[in-house]
């Protein structure tokens, strides 16, 4: 995708605009299976009667989407047979059925539609949903896999955060934890990104990590290892959270006895509508709920934050990891997520908007 120009589609009473944009990471970002310095996104705008809602699709390479695939999907959308954005369920069901997968592309439309609806109602979406923003858990800040020196530097930079998320899954796991513990004693959550392959070794690590104030394990083993993950969950001294194993609403019930909880991300589940449904279903099943993100601008982060009061843990640092955010929205103060009292998802464009 070479051009960063906006594409515009007039769709009855709606106008849909979208364009590619590349997020630049502040540090090389390394997890168990890959490293990267940029993340491709597509920015969307949905306009109705002069009011514009903003959306975003973020596509880390492992999700299988690209700027080209998102733009191809958005070009298929025809909203001309809808007379109002308040036909929300019909619109989003129609979009979901247009093609399989394409969850980030679908999320970009979902977020823009929710932003538009909130602006039409002159209310932030957390108020429309009846949620209290003071109940948002402190967000974690992610420390990627790196050298001892860089890990120490990243932890020192993250001094305001009350909890840190640590990427594990390689043979440097203990070094990384020991390095972090030489700098800070704040609670940690460990994201293994499917990096462990043996359940007994995983359990041994779970006990070792608990002694070092790690509060949960995210996706410890490959998602295909269902029995092994269930065994680990049964024996682990700390909760286990499904990430790669949990994509959409239909996955939640199947994971009840395999993991302690689920990690919900808008880019995996097609956006705010389904994310809220997943949180409520998990709660009804007495599962823990984590709200995560990809590398994203403040657009998608602020959208996710609208439902963060429903969760046990928040991992909403995606916009803090980039150097070219083009929105103002949710901010982090002393590790706490602060939602602006603005309508929709609460964002405005910054002066750096290109």
mmCIF file of C-alpha atoms in Angstrom:
data_model
loop_
_atom_site.group_PDB
_atom_site.id
_atom_site.type_symbol
_atom_site.label_atom_id
_atom_site.label_comp_id
_atom_site.label_asym_id
_atom_site.label_seq_id
_atom_site.Cartn_x
_atom_site.Cartn_y
_atom_site.Cartn_z
ATOM 1 C CA UNK A 1 0.000 0.000 0.000
ATOM 2 C CA UNK A 2 1.954 3.008 -1.230
ATOM 3 C CA UNK A 3 -0.465 5.938 -1.018
ATOM 4 C CA UNK A 4 -1.456 7.563 2.270
ATOM 5 C CA UNK A 5 -4.290 9.461 0.600
ATOM 6 C CA UNK A 6 -7.818 9.251 1.971
ATOM 7 C CA UNK A 7 -10.280 7.162 -0.003
ATOM 8 C CA UNK A 8 -13.857 8.454 0.224
ATOM 9 C CA UNK A 9 -17.082 6.516 -0.352
ATOM 10 C CA UNK A 10 -20.510 8.148 -0.343
ATOM 11 C CA UNK A 11 -22.923 5.516 0.986
ATOM 12 C CA UNK A 12 -26.426 6.966 1.108
ATOM 13 C CA UNK A 13 -26.643 9.117 4.233
ATOM 14 C CA UNK A 14 -23.161 8.006 5.300
ATOM 15 C CA UNK A 15 -19.699 8.928 4.073
ATOM 16 C CA UNK A 16 -16.863 6.477 4.804
ATOM 17 C CA UNK A 17 -13.231 7.583 4.541
ATOM 18 C CA UNK A 18 -10.091 5.546 5.179
ATOM 19 C CA UNK A 19 -6.335 5.659 4.647
ATOM 20 C CA UNK A 20 -3.211 3.724 5.644
ATOM 21 C CA UNK A 21 -0.866 5.035 8.334
ATOM 22 C CA UNK A 22 2.286 3.534 9.861
ATOM 23 C CA UNK A 23 2.949 3.645 13.603
ATOM 24 C CA UNK A 24 6.584 4.078 14.636
ATOM 25 C CA UNK A 25 7.678 2.243 17.793
ATOM 26 C CA UNK A 26 9.703 4.084 20.434
ATOM 27 C CA UNK A 27 11.761 0.891 20.977
ATOM 28 C CA UNK A 28 12.229 -2.299 18.985
ATOM 29 C CA UNK A 29 9.349 -4.498 20.151
ATOM 30 C CA UNK A 30 10.260 -8.156 20.707
ATOM 31 C CA UNK A 31 8.080 -11.056 21.857
ATOM 32 C CA UNK A 32 8.639 -14.825 21.793
ATOM 33 C CA UNK A 33 8.083 -15.171 18.041
ATOM 34 C CA UNK A 34 9.094 -11.891 16.321
ATOM 35 C CA UNK A 35 10.503 -8.343 16.524
ATOM 36 C CA UNK A 36 9.275 -5.171 14.829
ATOM 37 C CA UNK A 37 9.818 -1.402 14.776
ATOM 38 C CA UNK A 38 6.578 -0.342 13.065
ATOM 39 C CA UNK A 39 2.913 -1.369 12.975
ATOM 40 C CA UNK A 40 0.642 -0.777 9.959
ATOM 41 C CA UNK A 41 -2.792 0.696 10.699
ATOM 42 C CA UNK A 42 -5.719 2.014 8.718
ATOM 43 C CA UNK A 43 -7.553 5.103 9.976
ATOM 44 C CA UNK A 44 -11.276 5.418 9.296
ATOM 45 C CA UNK A 45 -13.864 8.168 9.464
ATOM 46 C CA UNK A 46 -17.638 7.637 9.332
ATOM 47 C CA UNK A 47 -19.697 10.776 8.714
ATOM 48 C CA UNK A 48 -23.459 11.249 9.131
ATOM 49 C CA UNK A 49 -25.248 14.606 8.952
ATOM 50 C CA UNK A 50 -21.968 16.480 9.352
ATOM 51 C CA UNK A 51 -20.837 14.531 12.449
ATOM 52 C CA UNK A 52 -17.672 12.419 12.105
ATOM 53 C CA UNK A 53 -16.762 9.313 14.091
ATOM 54 C CA UNK A 54 -13.159 8.057 14.119
ATOM 55 C CA UNK A 55 -11.989 4.445 13.919
ATOM 56 C CA UNK A 56 -8.821 2.428 13.478
ATOM 57 C CA UNK A 57 -7.611 -1.001 12.390
ATOM 58 C CA UNK A 58 -4.227 -2.079 13.757
ATOM 59 C CA UNK A 59 -2.544 -5.038 12.062
ATOM 60 C CA UNK A 60 0.469 -6.608 13.763
ATOM 61 C CA UNK A 61 1.728 -9.076 11.124
ATOM 62 C CA UNK A 62 0.805 -12.225 13.071
ATOM 63 C CA UNK A 63 -2.931 -11.449 12.800
ATOM 64 C CA UNK A 64 -2.913 -12.101 9.069
ATOM 65 C CA UNK A 65 -4.364 -8.727 8.068
ATOM 66 C CA UNK A 66 -2.625 -5.941 6.168
ATOM 67 C CA UNK A 67 -3.379 -2.400 5.110
ATOM 68 C CA UNK A 68 -4.287 -3.778 1.703
ATOM 69 C CA UNK A 69 -6.690 -6.408 3.082
ATOM 70 C CA UNK A 70 -8.361 -3.860 5.379
ATOM 71 C CA UNK A 71 -8.832 -1.364 2.566
ATOM 72 C CA UNK A 72 -10.179 -4.106 0.287
ATOM 73 C CA UNK A 73 -12.686 -5.039 3.003
ATOM 74 C CA UNK A 74 -13.735 -1.430 3.650
ATOM 75 C CA UNK A 75 -14.310 -0.996 -0.083
ATOM 76 C CA UNK A 76 -16.922 -3.780 0.106
ATOM 77 C CA UNK A 77 -19.022 -1.965 2.705
ATOM 78 C CA UNK A 78 -22.260 -0.392 1.462
ATOM 79 C CA UNK A 79 -24.295 1.400 4.119
ATOM 80 C CA UNK A 80 -26.704 2.986 1.659
ATOM 81 C CA UNK A 81 -29.548 0.692 2.743
ATOM 82 C CA UNK A 82 -29.306 1.975 6.353
ATOM 83 C CA UNK A 83 -31.092 5.210 7.168
ATOM 84 C CA UNK A 84 -29.578 5.875 10.612
ATOM 85 C CA UNK A 85 -26.443 5.023 12.627
ATOM 86 C CA UNK A 86 -28.816 4.014 15.437
ATOM 87 C CA UNK A 87 -29.478 0.821 13.461
ATOM 88 C CA UNK A 88 -26.277 -0.279 15.197
ATOM 89 C CA UNK A 89 -26.976 -3.996 15.544
ATOM 90 C CA UNK A 90 -28.124 -4.320 11.941
ATOM 91 C CA UNK A 91 -25.153 -2.358 10.600
ATOM 92 C CA UNK A 92 -22.536 -4.289 12.563
ATOM 93 C CA UNK A 93 -24.147 -7.667 11.843
ATOM 94 C CA UNK A 94 -24.148 -6.790 8.137
ATOM 95 C CA UNK A 95 -20.465 -5.780 8.297
ATOM 96 C CA UNK A 96 -19.519 -8.959 10.169
ATOM 97 C CA UNK A 97 -21.193 -11.164 7.563
ATOM 98 C CA UNK A 98 -19.485 -9.466 4.596
ATOM 99 C CA UNK A 99 -16.461 -11.784 4.838
ATOM 100 C CA UNK A 100 -14.765 -14.228 7.191
ATOM 101 C CA UNK A 101 -12.155 -12.971 9.653
ATOM 102 C CA UNK A 102 -11.016 -9.392 8.791
ATOM 103 C CA UNK A 103 -11.598 -8.620 12.473
ATOM 104 C CA UNK A 104 -9.400 -5.492 12.600
ATOM 105 C CA UNK A 105 -11.091 -4.106 9.490
ATOM 106 C CA UNK A 106 -14.484 -4.730 11.106
ATOM 107 C CA UNK A 107 -13.267 -3.118 14.335
ATOM 108 C CA UNK A 108 -12.320 0.064 12.476
ATOM 109 C CA UNK A 109 -15.931 0.507 11.347
ATOM 110 C CA UNK A 110 -17.333 -0.533 14.743
ATOM 111 C CA UNK A 111 -15.184 2.033 16.585
ATOM 112 C CA UNK A 112 -16.061 4.825 14.153
ATOM 113 C CA UNK A 113 -19.760 3.982 14.485
ATOM 114 C CA UNK A 114 -19.646 4.032 18.300
ATOM 115 C CA UNK A 115 -17.736 7.329 18.237
ATOM 116 C CA UNK A 116 -20.364 8.755 15.872
ATOM 117 C CA UNK A 117 -23.254 7.505 18.040
ATOM 118 C CA UNK A 118 -21.771 9.013 21.196
ATOM 119 C CA UNK A 119 -21.316 12.338 19.453
ATOM 120 C CA UNK A 120 -24.920 12.272 18.221
ATOM 121 C CA UNK A 121 -26.030 11.592 21.821
ATOM 122 C CA UNK A 122 -23.538 14.142 23.232
ATOM 123 C CA UNK A 123 -22.231 11.563 25.723
ATOM 124 C CA UNK A 124 -19.078 9.483 26.266
ATOM 125 C CA UNK A 125 -19.737 5.832 25.595
ATOM 126 C CA UNK A 126 -18.875 4.748 29.135
ATOM 127 C CA UNK A 127 -21.818 6.886 30.307
ATOM 128 C CA UNK A 128 -24.133 5.443 27.658
ATOM 129 C CA UNK A 129 -23.174 1.992 28.971
ATOM 130 C CA UNK A 130 -23.647 3.117 32.585
ATOM 131 C CA UNK A 131 -20.019 2.498 33.563
ATOM 132 C CA UNK A 132 -17.879 4.337 36.119
ATOM 133 C CA UNK A 133 -14.474 5.425 34.744
ATOM 134 C CA UNK A 134 -12.980 5.538 38.243
ATOM 135 C CA UNK A 135 -13.304 1.730 38.316
ATOM 136 C CA UNK A 136 -10.820 1.208 35.466
ATOM 137 C CA UNK A 137 -7.902 -0.922 36.739
ATOM 138 C CA UNK A 138 -4.424 0.626 36.496
ATOM 139 C CA UNK A 139 -2.950 -0.119 33.095
ATOM 140 C CA UNK A 140 0.151 -2.242 32.787
ATOM 141 C CA UNK A 141 3.106 -1.087 30.711
ATOM 142 C CA UNK A 142 4.795 -3.612 28.437
ATOM 143 C CA UNK A 143 8.473 -4.563 28.713
ATOM 144 C CA UNK A 144 9.465 -6.493 25.581
ATOM 145 C CA UNK A 145 12.152 -9.174 25.403
ATOM 146 C CA UNK A 146 15.556 -7.493 25.267
ATOM 147 C CA UNK A 147 19.066 -7.331 26.694
ATOM 148 C CA UNK A 148 19.633 -6.837 30.406
ATOM 149 C CA UNK A 149 20.722 -3.238 29.815
ATOM 150 C CA UNK A 150 17.696 -2.301 27.685
ATOM 151 C CA UNK A 151 15.237 -4.086 29.993
ATOM 152 C CA UNK A 152 16.603 -2.095 32.934
ATOM 153 C CA UNK A 153 16.303 1.136 30.939
ATOM 154 C CA UNK A 154 12.687 0.383 29.935
ATOM 155 C CA UNK A 155 11.720 -0.392 33.528
ATOM 156 C CA UNK A 156 13.268 2.862 34.748
ATOM 157 C CA UNK A 157 11.285 4.751 32.087
ATOM 158 C CA UNK A 158 8.081 3.084 33.360
ATOM 159 C CA UNK A 159 8.391 4.474 36.866
ATOM 160 C CA UNK A 160 4.822 5.804 37.050
ATOM 161 C CA UNK A 161 3.177 2.432 36.430
ATOM 162 C CA UNK A 162 1.720 0.336 39.254
ATOM 163 C CA UNK A 163 2.004 -2.931 37.278
ATOM 164 C CA UNK A 164 4.284 -4.021 34.434
ATOM 165 C CA UNK A 165 3.614 -6.568 31.697
ATOM 166 C CA UNK A 166 6.668 -8.657 30.860
ATOM 167 C CA UNK A 167 7.123 -10.538 27.596
ATOM 168 C CA UNK A 168 8.560 -14.030 28.170
ATOM 169 C CA UNK A 169 8.825 -17.282 26.216
ATOM 170 C CA UNK A 170 12.521 -17.583 25.357
ATOM 171 C CA UNK A 171 15.524 -18.909 27.272
ATOM 172 C CA UNK A 172 16.073 -15.440 28.780
ATOM 173 C CA UNK A 173 12.942 -15.548 30.976
ATOM 174 C CA UNK A 174 14.651 -15.712 34.364
ATOM 175 C CA UNK A 175 17.245 -13.109 33.392
ATOM 176 C CA UNK A 176 14.500 -10.676 32.404
ATOM 177 C CA UNK A 177 12.545 -11.169 35.641
ATOM 178 C CA UNK A 178 15.697 -10.922 37.791
ATOM 179 C CA UNK A 179 16.736 -7.764 35.933
ATOM 180 C CA UNK A 180 13.345 -6.152 36.513
ATOM 181 C CA UNK A 181 13.434 -7.155 40.179
ATOM 182 C CA UNK A 182 16.816 -5.436 40.539
ATOM 183 C CA UNK A 183 15.079 -2.171 39.642
ATOM 184 C CA UNK A 184 11.512 -2.399 40.985
ATOM 185 C CA UNK A 185 9.215 -4.528 43.153
ATOM 186 C CA UNK A 186 5.919 -3.517 41.470
ATOM 187 C CA UNK A 187 3.602 -6.427 40.559
ATOM 188 C CA UNK A 188 4.215 -8.046 37.179
ATOM 189 C CA UNK A 189 2.079 -9.954 34.694
ATOM 190 C CA UNK A 190 3.869 -12.370 32.388
ATOM 191 C CA UNK A 191 2.861 -12.727 28.742
ATOM 192 C CA UNK A 192 4.461 -15.845 27.296
ATOM 193 C CA UNK A 193 2.872 -15.530 23.809
ATOM 194 C CA UNK A 194 2.610 -19.349 23.520
ATOM 195 C CA UNK A 195 6.364 -19.636 24.093
ATOM 196 C CA UNK A 196 6.397 -22.539 26.565
ATOM 197 C CA UNK A 197 5.895 -26.045 25.194
ATOM 198 C CA UNK A 198 6.065 -28.325 28.265
ATOM 199 C CA UNK A 199 3.374 -28.273 30.961
ATOM 200 C CA UNK A 200 5.627 -29.457 33.813
ATOM 201 C CA UNK A 201 8.240 -26.812 33.041
ATOM 202 C CA UNK A 202 5.442 -24.242 32.715
ATOM 203 C CA UNK A 203 4.157 -25.157 36.177
ATOM 204 C CA UNK A 204 7.661 -24.943 37.610
ATOM 205 C CA UNK A 205 7.995 -21.465 36.080
ATOM 206 C CA UNK A 206 4.574 -20.462 37.428
ATOM 207 C CA UNK A 207 5.736 -21.243 40.980
ATOM 208 C CA UNK A 208 9.041 -19.438 40.402
ATOM 209 C CA UNK A 209 7.201 -16.389 39.042
ATOM 210 C CA UNK A 210 4.681 -16.317 41.911
ATOM 211 C CA UNK A 211 7.584 -15.995 44.356
ATOM 212 C CA UNK A 212 8.621 -12.877 42.407
ATOM 213 C CA UNK A 213 5.201 -11.200 42.609
ATOM 214 C CA UNK A 214 3.932 -12.131 39.139
ATOM 215 C CA UNK A 215 0.135 -11.960 39.376
ATOM 216 C CA UNK A 216 -0.920 -13.942 36.279
ATOM 217 C CA UNK A 217 0.305 -15.846 33.205
ATOM 218 C CA UNK A 218 -0.968 -14.825 29.784
ATOM 219 C CA UNK A 219 -1.111 -17.523 27.077
ATOM 220 C CA UNK A 220 1.622 -19.703 28.595
ATOM 221 C CA UNK A 221 1.529 -22.479 25.994
ATOM 222 C CA UNK A 222 0.344 -22.772 22.360
ATOM 223 C CA UNK A 223 -3.423 -22.393 22.041
ATOM 224 C CA UNK A 224 -3.640 -25.845 20.399
ATOM 225 C CA UNK A 225 -2.379 -27.462 23.635
ATOM 226 C CA UNK A 226 -5.840 -27.397 25.189
ATOM 227 C CA UNK A 227 -5.388 -30.264 27.665
ATOM 228 C CA UNK A 228 -1.959 -29.037 28.745
ATOM 229 C CA UNK A 229 -3.221 -25.487 29.325
ATOM 230 C CA UNK A 230 -6.179 -26.849 31.306
ATOM 231 C CA UNK A 231 -3.797 -28.950 33.429
ATOM 232 C CA UNK A 232 -1.600 -25.934 34.063
ATOM 233 C CA UNK A 233 -4.600 -23.802 35.030
ATOM 234 C CA UNK A 234 -5.738 -26.478 37.494
ATOM 235 C CA UNK A 235 -2.332 -26.664 39.190
ATOM 236 C CA UNK A 236 -0.948 -23.148 38.761
ATOM 237 C CA UNK A 237 -0.550 -20.937 41.845
ATOM 238 C CA UNK A 238 -1.447 -17.898 39.705
ATOM 239 C CA UNK A 239 -4.279 -17.322 37.182
ATOM 240 C CA UNK A 240 -3.862 -18.122 33.490
ATOM 241 C CA UNK A 241 -5.299 -15.836 30.809
ATOM 242 C CA UNK A 242 -6.196 -16.829 27.240
ATOM 243 C CA UNK A 243 -5.017 -14.401 24.555
ATOM 244 C CA UNK A 244 -4.237 -16.081 21.229
ATOM 245 C CA UNK A 245 -6.734 -18.795 22.239
ATOM 246 C CA UNK A 246 -9.509 -16.236 22.693
ATOM 247 C CA UNK A 247 -10.515 -14.300 19.619
ATOM 248 C CA UNK A 248 -14.286 -13.813 19.591
ATOM 249 C CA UNK A 249 -17.474 -14.279 21.597
ATOM 250 C CA UNK A 250 -17.942 -17.886 20.458
ATOM 251 C CA UNK A 251 -14.586 -18.828 22.045
ATOM 252 C CA UNK A 252 -15.395 -17.722 25.589
ATOM 253 C CA UNK A 253 -17.584 -20.589 26.806
ATOM 254 C CA UNK A 254 -15.181 -23.188 25.385
ATOM 255 C CA UNK A 255 -12.327 -21.712 27.444
ATOM 256 C CA UNK A 256 -14.041 -21.803 30.835
ATOM 257 C CA UNK A 257 -12.101 -24.745 32.272
ATOM 258 C CA UNK A 258 -8.986 -24.265 30.171
ATOM 259 C CA UNK A 259 -7.946 -20.819 31.482
ATOM 260 C CA UNK A 260 -8.832 -18.708 34.506
ATOM 261 C CA UNK A 261 -9.775 -15.767 32.308
ATOM 262 C CA UNK A 262 -9.647 -14.141 28.884
ATOM 263 C CA UNK A 263 -7.866 -11.224 27.259
ATOM 264 C CA UNK A 264 -10.243 -9.185 25.089
ATOM 265 C CA UNK A 265 -8.838 -7.019 22.278
ATOM 266 C CA UNK A 266 -10.930 -4.936 19.907
ATOM 267 C CA UNK A 267 -8.809 -5.936 16.923
ATOM 268 C CA UNK A 268 -9.439 -9.631 17.576
ATOM 269 C CA UNK A 269 -13.175 -9.453 18.261
ATOM 270 C CA UNK A 270 -14.423 -6.887 15.678
ATOM 271 C CA UNK A 271 -14.735 -3.953 18.055
ATOM 272 C CA UNK A 272 -16.576 -2.445 21.001
ATOM 273 C CA UNK A 273 -19.930 -4.199 20.594
ATOM 274 C CA UNK A 274 -18.545 -7.722 20.780
ATOM 275 C CA UNK A 275 -15.882 -6.822 23.339
ATOM 276 C CA UNK A 276 -18.585 -5.767 25.798
ATOM 277 C CA UNK A 277 -20.546 -8.964 25.102
ATOM 278 C CA UNK A 278 -17.408 -11.029 25.770
ATOM 279 C CA UNK A 279 -16.722 -9.259 29.064
ATOM 280 C CA UNK A 280 -20.274 -9.782 30.258
ATOM 281 C CA UNK A 281 -20.296 -13.463 29.225
ATOM 282 C CA UNK A 282 -16.959 -14.134 30.931
ATOM 283 C CA UNK A 283 -18.253 -12.477 34.100
ATOM 284 C CA UNK A 284 -21.363 -14.685 34.018
ATOM 285 C CA UNK A 285 -19.053 -17.730 33.788
ATOM 286 C CA UNK A 286 -17.027 -16.461 36.777
ATOM 287 C CA UNK A 287 -13.955 -15.971 34.615
ATOM 288 C CA UNK A 288 -11.446 -13.152 35.003
ATOM 289 C CA UNK A 289 -11.430 -10.422 32.364
ATOM 290 C CA UNK A 290 -8.406 -8.629 30.961
ATOM 291 C CA UNK A 291 -8.662 -5.864 28.379
ATOM 292 C CA UNK A 292 -5.694 -5.649 26.038
ATOM 293 C CA UNK A 293 -4.634 -3.860 22.888
ATOM 294 C CA UNK A 294 -2.293 -3.962 19.930
ATOM 295 C CA UNK A 295 0.103 -1.161 19.088
ATOM 296 C CA UNK A 296 -2.542 1.484 18.373
ATOM 297 C CA UNK A 297 -3.145 5.206 18.349
ATOM 298 C CA UNK A 298 -5.208 6.831 21.091
ATOM 299 C CA UNK A 299 -8.235 6.221 18.870
ATOM 300 C CA UNK A 300 -8.508 2.455 19.389
ATOM 301 C CA UNK A 301 -7.053 2.692 22.920
ATOM 302 C CA UNK A 302 -9.707 5.206 23.986
ATOM 303 C CA UNK A 303 -12.399 3.052 22.382
ATOM 304 C CA UNK A 304 -11.301 0.029 24.424
ATOM 305 C CA UNK A 305 -11.072 2.116 27.589
ATOM 306 C CA UNK A 306 -14.801 2.865 27.419
ATOM 307 C CA UNK A 307 -15.484 -0.689 28.634
ATOM 308 C CA UNK A 308 -12.456 -1.031 30.924
ATOM 309 C CA UNK A 309 -14.553 -0.606 34.123
ATOM 310 C CA UNK A 310 -15.900 -4.125 33.405
ATOM 311 C CA UNK A 311 -12.451 -5.715 33.701
ATOM 312 C CA UNK A 312 -10.034 -7.049 36.325
ATOM 313 C CA UNK A 313 -6.872 -5.998 34.494
ATOM 314 C CA UNK A 314 -6.169 -3.405 31.815
ATOM 315 C CA UNK A 315 -3.277 -3.449 29.370
ATOM 316 C CA UNK A 316 -3.910 -0.244 27.443
ATOM 317 C CA UNK A 317 -0.408 1.061 26.803
ATOM 318 C CA UNK A 318 -0.427 0.683 22.994
ATOM 319 C CA UNK A 319 -0.380 4.407 22.236
ATOM 320 C CA UNK A 320 2.424 4.970 24.752
ATOM 321 C CA UNK A 321 4.708 2.657 22.760
ATOM 322 C CA UNK A 322 4.596 4.807 19.590
ATOM 323 C CA UNK A 323 6.138 8.138 18.681
ATOM 324 C CA UNK A 324 3.617 9.421 16.140
ATOM 325 C CA UNK A 325 0.167 9.289 17.731
ATOM 326 C CA UNK A 326 -2.240 11.618 15.900
ATOM 327 C CA UNK A 327 -5.032 11.683 18.493
ATOM 328 C CA UNK A 328 -5.535 12.907 22.055
ATOM 329 C CA UNK A 329 -7.729 10.637 24.140
ATOM 330 C CA UNK A 330 -7.303 8.445 27.186
ATOM 331 C CA UNK A 331 -4.250 9.479 29.179
ATOM 332 C CA UNK A 332 -2.240 7.696 31.855
ATOM 333 C CA UNK A 333 -1.448 9.506 35.099
ATOM 334 C CA UNK A 334 0.521 7.666 37.792
ATOM 335 C CA UNK A 335 -0.380 4.422 36.062
ATOM 336 C CA UNK A 336 -4.121 5.131 36.088
ATOM 337 C CA UNK A 337 -6.266 5.444 32.950
ATOM 338 C CA UNK A 338 -7.990 8.818 32.716
ATOM 339 C CA UNK A 339 -10.898 9.034 30.273
ATOM 340 C CA UNK A 340 -11.750 12.497 28.974
ATOM 341 C CA UNK A 341 -15.340 13.663 29.449
ATOM 342 C CA UNK A 342 -15.888 14.014 25.707
ATOM 343 C CA UNK A 343 -18.646 12.438 23.606
ATOM 344 C CA UNK A 344 -18.171 9.171 21.737
ATOM 345 C CA UNK A 345 -14.826 7.517 22.438
ATOM 346 C CA UNK A 346 -13.421 10.809 23.708
ATOM 347 C CA UNK A 347 -10.740 11.656 21.167
ATOM 348 C CA UNK A 348 -9.664 14.739 19.266
ATOM 349 C CA UNK A 349 -7.110 15.057 16.476
ATOM 350 C CA UNK A 350 -3.723 16.456 17.464
ATOM 351 C CA UNK A 351 -1.741 19.174 15.769
ATOM 352 C CA UNK A 352 0.598 16.549 14.279
ATOM 353 C CA UNK A 353 -2.170 15.056 12.144
ATOM 354 C CA UNK A 354 -0.765 14.459 8.658
#
